[in-house]
Each structure stands twice: as C-alpha cells, then as structure tokens.
C-alpha atoms as a PDB file:
ATOM      1  CA  MET A   1     167.581  80.486 149.011  1.00  0.00           C
ATOM      2  CA  VAL A   2     167.899  82.742 151.991  1.00  0.00           C
ATOM      3  CA  VAL A   3     164.677  83.000 154.413  1.00  0.00           C
ATOM      4  CA  ARG A   4     164.664  85.961 156.635  1.00  0.00           C
ATOM      5  CA  ILE A   5     163.297  85.539 160.104  1.00  0.00           C
ATOM      6  CA  GLU A   6     163.324  89.027 161.298  1.00  0.00           C
ATOM      7  CA  LEU A   7     160.275  91.367 160.537  1.00  0.00           C
ATOM      8  CA  THR A   8     161.060  94.909 159.515  1.00  0.00           C
ATOM      9  CA  ASP A   9     159.167  97.636 161.471  1.00  0.00           C
ATOM     10  CA  ASP A  10     156.823  98.094 158.524  1.00  0.00           C
ATOM     11  CA  GLU A  11     156.069  94.524 158.287  1.00  0.00           C
ATOM     12  CA  THR A  12     155.465  94.107 162.208  1.00  0.00           C
ATOM     13  CA  ASP A  13     152.942  97.130 162.042  1.00  0.00           C
ATOM     14  CA  ARG A  14     151.287  95.301 158.649  1.00  0.00           C
ATOM     15  CA  VAL A  15     151.011  92.170 160.619  1.00  0.00           C
ATOM     16  CA  PHE A  16     149.735  93.293 163.838  1.00  0.00           C
ATOM     17  CA  HIS A  17     147.434  95.946 162.280  1.00  0.00           C
ATOM     18  CA  ALA A  18     145.969  92.911 160.130  1.00  0.00           C
ATOM     19  CA  LEU A  19     145.651  90.863 163.208  1.00  0.00           C
ATOM     20  CA  ALA A  20     143.717  93.362 165.467  1.00  0.00           C
ATOM     21  CA  ALA A  21     140.535  92.640 163.556  1.00  0.00           C
ATOM     22  CA  ALA A  22     138.780  89.429 164.818  1.00  0.00           C
ATOM     23  CA  THR A  23     137.349  88.490 161.226  1.00  0.00           C
ATOM     24  CA  ARG A  24     141.010  88.759 159.795  1.00  0.00           C
ATOM     25  CA  ARG A  25     142.110  86.292 162.581  1.00  0.00           C
ATOM     26  CA  ASP A  26     139.497  84.208 161.771  1.00  0.00           C
ATOM     27  CA  ILE A  27     140.130  83.963 158.134  1.00  0.00           C
ATOM     28  CA  VAL A  28     143.609  83.232 158.711  1.00  0.00           C
ATOM     29  CA  ARG A  29     142.823  80.241 161.057  1.00  0.00           C
ATOM     30  CA  ARG A  30     140.453  78.858 158.313  1.00  0.00           C
ATOM     31  CA  THR A  31     143.084  79.358 155.712  1.00  0.00           C
ATOM     32  CA  ILE A  32     145.575  77.739 157.848  1.00  0.00           C
ATOM     33  CA  GLU A  33     143.356  74.786 157.710  1.00  0.00           C
ATOM     34  CA  GLY A  34     143.156  74.494 153.973  1.00  0.00           C
ATOM     35  CA  GLU A  35     142.869  76.686 150.821  1.00  0.00           C
ATOM     36  CA  LEU A  36     139.339  78.555 150.625  1.00  0.00           C
ATOM     37  CA  SER A  37     137.759  80.519 147.863  1.00  0.00           C
ATOM     38  CA  VAL A  38     136.917  84.185 148.954  1.00  0.00           C
ATOM     39  CA  SER A  39     133.361  83.204 148.371  1.00  0.00           C
ATOM     40  CA  THR A  40     133.374  80.422 150.564  1.00  0.00           C
ATOM     41  CA  LEU A  41     134.955  82.536 153.396  1.00  0.00           C
ATOM     42  CA  ALA A  42     132.236  85.179 152.599  1.00  0.00           C
ATOM     43  CA  ARG A  43     129.649  82.868 153.266  1.00  0.00           C
ATOM     44  CA  ASP A  44     130.232  82.756 156.949  1.00  0.00           C
ATOM     45  CA  TYR A  45     130.366  86.329 157.748  1.00  0.00           C
ATOM     46  CA  ASP A  46     127.154  88.904 158.484  1.00  0.00           C
ATOM     47  CA  MET A  47     128.997  91.343 156.010  1.00  0.00           C
ATOM     48  CA  SER A  48     129.001  92.074 152.164  1.00  0.00           C
ATOM     49  CA  PHE A  49     131.298  90.054 149.851  1.00  0.00           C
ATOM     50  CA  ALA A  50     133.268  93.164 149.222  1.00  0.00           C
ATOM     51  CA  ALA A  51     133.897  93.897 152.917  1.00  0.00           C
ATOM     52  CA  VAL A  52     135.484  90.231 153.000  1.00  0.00           C
ATOM     53  CA  GLN A  53     137.467  91.321 150.149  1.00  0.00           C
ATOM     54  CA  LYS A  54     139.040  93.950 152.058  1.00  0.00           C
ATOM     55  CA  HIS A  55     139.927  91.886 154.955  1.00  0.00           C
ATOM     56  CA  VAL A  56     141.532  89.439 152.482  1.00  0.00           C
ATOM     57  CA  ALA A  57     143.580  92.265 150.951  1.00  0.00           C
ATOM     58  CA  VAL A  58     144.569  93.336 154.119  1.00  0.00           C
ATOM     59  CA  LEU A  59     145.792  90.000 155.251  1.00  0.00           C
ATOM     60  CA  GLU A  60     147.269  89.610 151.972  1.00  0.00           C
ATOM     61  CA  ALA A  61     149.174  93.129 152.121  1.00  0.00           C
ATOM     62  CA  ALA A  62     150.639  91.898 155.460  1.00  0.00           C
ATOM     63  CA  GLY A  63     151.780  88.622 153.949  1.00  0.00           C
ATOM     64  CA  LEU A  64     149.702  86.411 156.054  1.00  0.00           C
ATOM     65  CA  ILE A  65     147.826  84.959 153.369  1.00  0.00           C
ATOM     66  CA  ILE A  66     148.460  84.419 149.625  1.00  0.00           C
ATOM     67  CA  LYS A  67     145.714  84.684 146.970  1.00  0.00           C
ATOM     68  CA  ARG A  68     145.877  83.071 143.548  1.00  0.00           C
ATOM     69  CA  ALA A  69     143.381  82.927 140.735  1.00  0.00           C
ATOM     70  CA  GLU A  70     141.956  79.556 139.547  1.00  0.00           C
ATOM     71  CA  GLY A  71     139.462  80.439 136.728  1.00  0.00           C
ATOM     72  CA  ARG A  72     137.240  82.907 137.747  1.00  0.00           C
ATOM     73  CA  GLU A  73     137.700  82.190 141.542  1.00  0.00           C
ATOM     74  CA  ARG A  74     140.400  83.802 143.935  1.00  0.00           C
ATOM     75  CA  LEU A  75     141.708  81.171 146.255  1.00  0.00           C
ATOM     76  CA  VAL A  76     143.194  82.122 149.477  1.00  0.00           C
ATOM     77  CA  ARG A  77     145.700  80.328 151.918  1.00  0.00           C
ATOM     78  CA  ALA A  78     147.702  81.172 155.101  1.00  0.00           C
ATOM     79  CA  ASP A  79     151.277  81.843 154.360  1.00  0.00           C
ATOM     80  CA  PRO A  80     153.010  79.738 157.193  1.00  0.00           C
ATOM     81  CA  THR A  81     156.495  81.638 156.627  1.00  0.00           C
ATOM     82  CA  MET A  82     155.104  84.994 157.380  1.00  0.00           C
ATOM     83  CA  ILE A  83     153.154  83.385 160.540  1.00  0.00           C
ATOM     84  CA  ALA A  84     156.295  81.618 161.569  1.00  0.00           C
ATOM     85  CA  ARG A  85     158.177  84.935 161.485  1.00  0.00           C
ATOM     86  CA  ALA A  86     155.573  87.052 163.418  1.00  0.00           C
ATOM     87  CA  ARG A  87     155.410  83.906 165.848  1.00  0.00           C
ATOM     88  CA  ALA A  88     159.440  84.128 166.354  1.00  0.00           C
ATOM     89  CA  LEU A  89     158.943  88.138 166.939  1.00  0.00           C
ATOM     90  CA  LEU A  90     156.592  87.162 169.662  1.00  0.00           C
ATOM     91  CA  GLY A  91     159.051  84.493 171.107  1.00  0.00           C
ATOM     92  CA  HIS A  92     161.655  87.133 171.151  1.00  0.00           C
ATOM     93  CA  TYR A  93     159.402  89.371 173.123  1.00  0.00           C
ATOM     94  CA  GLU A  94     158.393  86.458 175.507  1.00  0.00           C
ATOM     95  CA  ASP A  95     162.236  85.786 176.210  1.00  0.00           C
ATOM     96  CA  MET A  96     162.943  89.312 176.895  1.00  0.00           C
ATOM     97  CA  TRP A  97     160.124  89.569 179.417  1.00  0.00           C
ATOM     98  CA  ARG A  98     160.779  86.177 181.022  1.00  0.00           C
ATOM     99  CA  GLY A  99     164.509  87.571 181.556  1.00  0.00           C
ATOM    100  CA  ARG A 100     163.156  90.723 183.011  1.00  0.00           C
ATOM    101  CA  ILE A 101     161.074  88.806 185.435  1.00  0.00           C
ATOM    102  CA  ASP A 102     163.477  86.271 186.310  1.00  0.00           C
ATOM    103  CA  ARG A 103     166.366  89.138 187.065  1.00  0.00           C
ATOM    104  CA  LEU A 104     163.521  90.771 189.276  1.00  0.00           C
ATOM    105  CA  ASP A 105     162.751  87.290 191.140  1.00  0.00           C
ATOM    106  CA  ALA A 106     166.384  87.249 191.755  1.00  0.00           C
ATOM    107  CA  LEU A 107     166.612  90.735 192.995  1.00  0.00           C
ATOM    108  CA  LEU A 108     163.504  90.155 195.379  1.00  0.00           C
ATOM    109  CA  ALA A 109     165.082  86.733 196.503  1.00  0.00           C
ATOM    110  CA  GLY A 110     168.418  88.115 197.938  1.00  0.00           C
ATOM    111  CA  PRO A 111     169.667  87.358 200.985  1.00  0.00           C
ATOM    112  CA  ARG A 112     167.226  86.558 203.491  1.00  0.00           C
ATOM    113  CA  GLY A 113     165.958  89.843 205.316  1.00  0.00           C
ATOM    114  CA  SER A 114     168.159  92.376 203.521  1.00  0.00           C
ATOM    115  CA  GLY A 115     165.521  93.039 200.634  1.00  0.00           C
ATOM    116  CA  PRO A 116     166.488  95.221 197.770  1.00  0.00           C
ATOM    117  CA  ALA A 117     168.616  98.300 198.421  1.00  0.00           C
ATOM    118  CA  ILE A 118     166.727 101.685 198.290  1.00  0.00           C
ATOM    119  CA  PRO A 119     168.761 104.618 197.903  1.00  0.00           C
ATOM    120  CA  HIS A 120     167.843 107.442 200.026  1.00  0.00           C
ATOM    121  CA  SER A 121     169.612 110.903 201.130  1.00  0.00           C
ATOM    122  CA  GLU A 122     171.453 111.022 204.597  1.00  0.00           C
ATOM    123  CA  THR A 123     169.430 114.253 205.041  1.00  0.00           C
ATOM    124  CA  ASP A 124     166.270 113.130 204.685  1.00  0.00           C
ATOM    125  CA  GLN A 125     166.374 109.411 206.911  1.00  0.00           C
ATOM    126  CA  SER A 126     163.468 110.397 209.109  1.00  0.00           C
ATOM    127  CA  THR A 127     161.056 110.148 206.292  1.00  0.00           C
ATOM    128  CA  THR A 128     162.499 107.280 204.031  1.00  0.00           C
ATOM    129  CA  GLN A 129     162.072 103.775 205.331  1.00  0.00           C
ATOM    130  CA  GLN A 130     163.705 100.849 204.005  1.00  0.00           C
ATOM    131  CA  PRO A 131     161.415  98.015 202.971  1.00  0.00           C
ATOM    132  CA  THR A 132     160.868  95.320 205.398  1.00  0.00           C
ATOM    133  CA  THR A 133     160.789  91.600 204.080  1.00  0.00           C
ATOM    134  CA  GLN A 134     157.014  91.335 204.979  1.00  0.00           C
ATOM    135  CA  GLN A 135     156.249  93.974 202.262  1.00  0.00           C
ATOM    136  CA  PHE A 136     157.926  91.613 199.516  1.00  0.00           C
ATOM    137  CA  THR A 137     156.397  88.601 200.603  1.00  0.00           C
ATOM    138  CA  THR A 138     153.570  87.043 198.332  1.00  0.00           C
ATOM    139  CA  ARG A 139     150.448  85.325 199.341  1.00  0.00           C
ATOM    140  CA  GLY A 140     151.189  81.718 200.628  1.00  0.00           C
ATOM    141  CA  GLU A 141     154.370  82.796 201.960  1.00  0.00           C
END
C-alpha cells in the first residue's frame, strides 16, 4: 500500500479552508479524542443541527474526518492520516522559513564591522550611506 505524504494544491485549499472556522477546528479536536455522533457534536454548539452537519460535510470533503453510518446515527472520527499530511506540509513550510532566517542571521553576523554589502552607484555616493554595525544590532547587544 502506497501512502501519499504531499498534499495536492486542491487538497491543501480544502484542508486550510476547513480549518479556517473555529467550530470545525473544535470538531476535529473533539473527534481526535474519539468517535462521536453528529448529534452529540451538535449539542455543544449554539447553532442548528443542520449547521453542524454542514461543518461536518466540509471537514469530510477535506478528508480531515471520516463519517460512517451505524443504524440511524452518523458517527464521526478524525482521519489521522490527513492530519499528518497537513502537519507535514506545515513542517515543510517551517523548515523553509527557518532556513531563510538562518541564512539572514549568517549574512548579518558576517565579519564584525563590515555589515552586509549594499550596492550603490558611483555617481550617487553622496546620498548613499553604508549601514553601520549599530544599525543592525538588536536589543541587549
């Protein structure tokens, strides 16, 4: 069995659209803890049963929850696979930004007193100033 890790653009859009609403995030949180009926979920929200069903449908379309029928009840549980895939995407973005911050830190920490090179034209040297080391220090330095 092959398990895809990366989300497609459409899957990413559906997942983050679904997680944009506080009620849907709460439903995911509650169904991670265990399977619940839609009726049980609806009792805790100040909205109609139909509104909760719509939230569940958005989460199901995004693949964040799995709904199944048991008799007359509809039971809902979180899908840990899709949650892990979304988390992996966020982890990728975090790694990318940490790399950028690390490169910026290295650039700013260059040889003491030299600061980063800022290109300027030779004809306009009177108005262009090189940054001083003090301009790049942070509080506490």
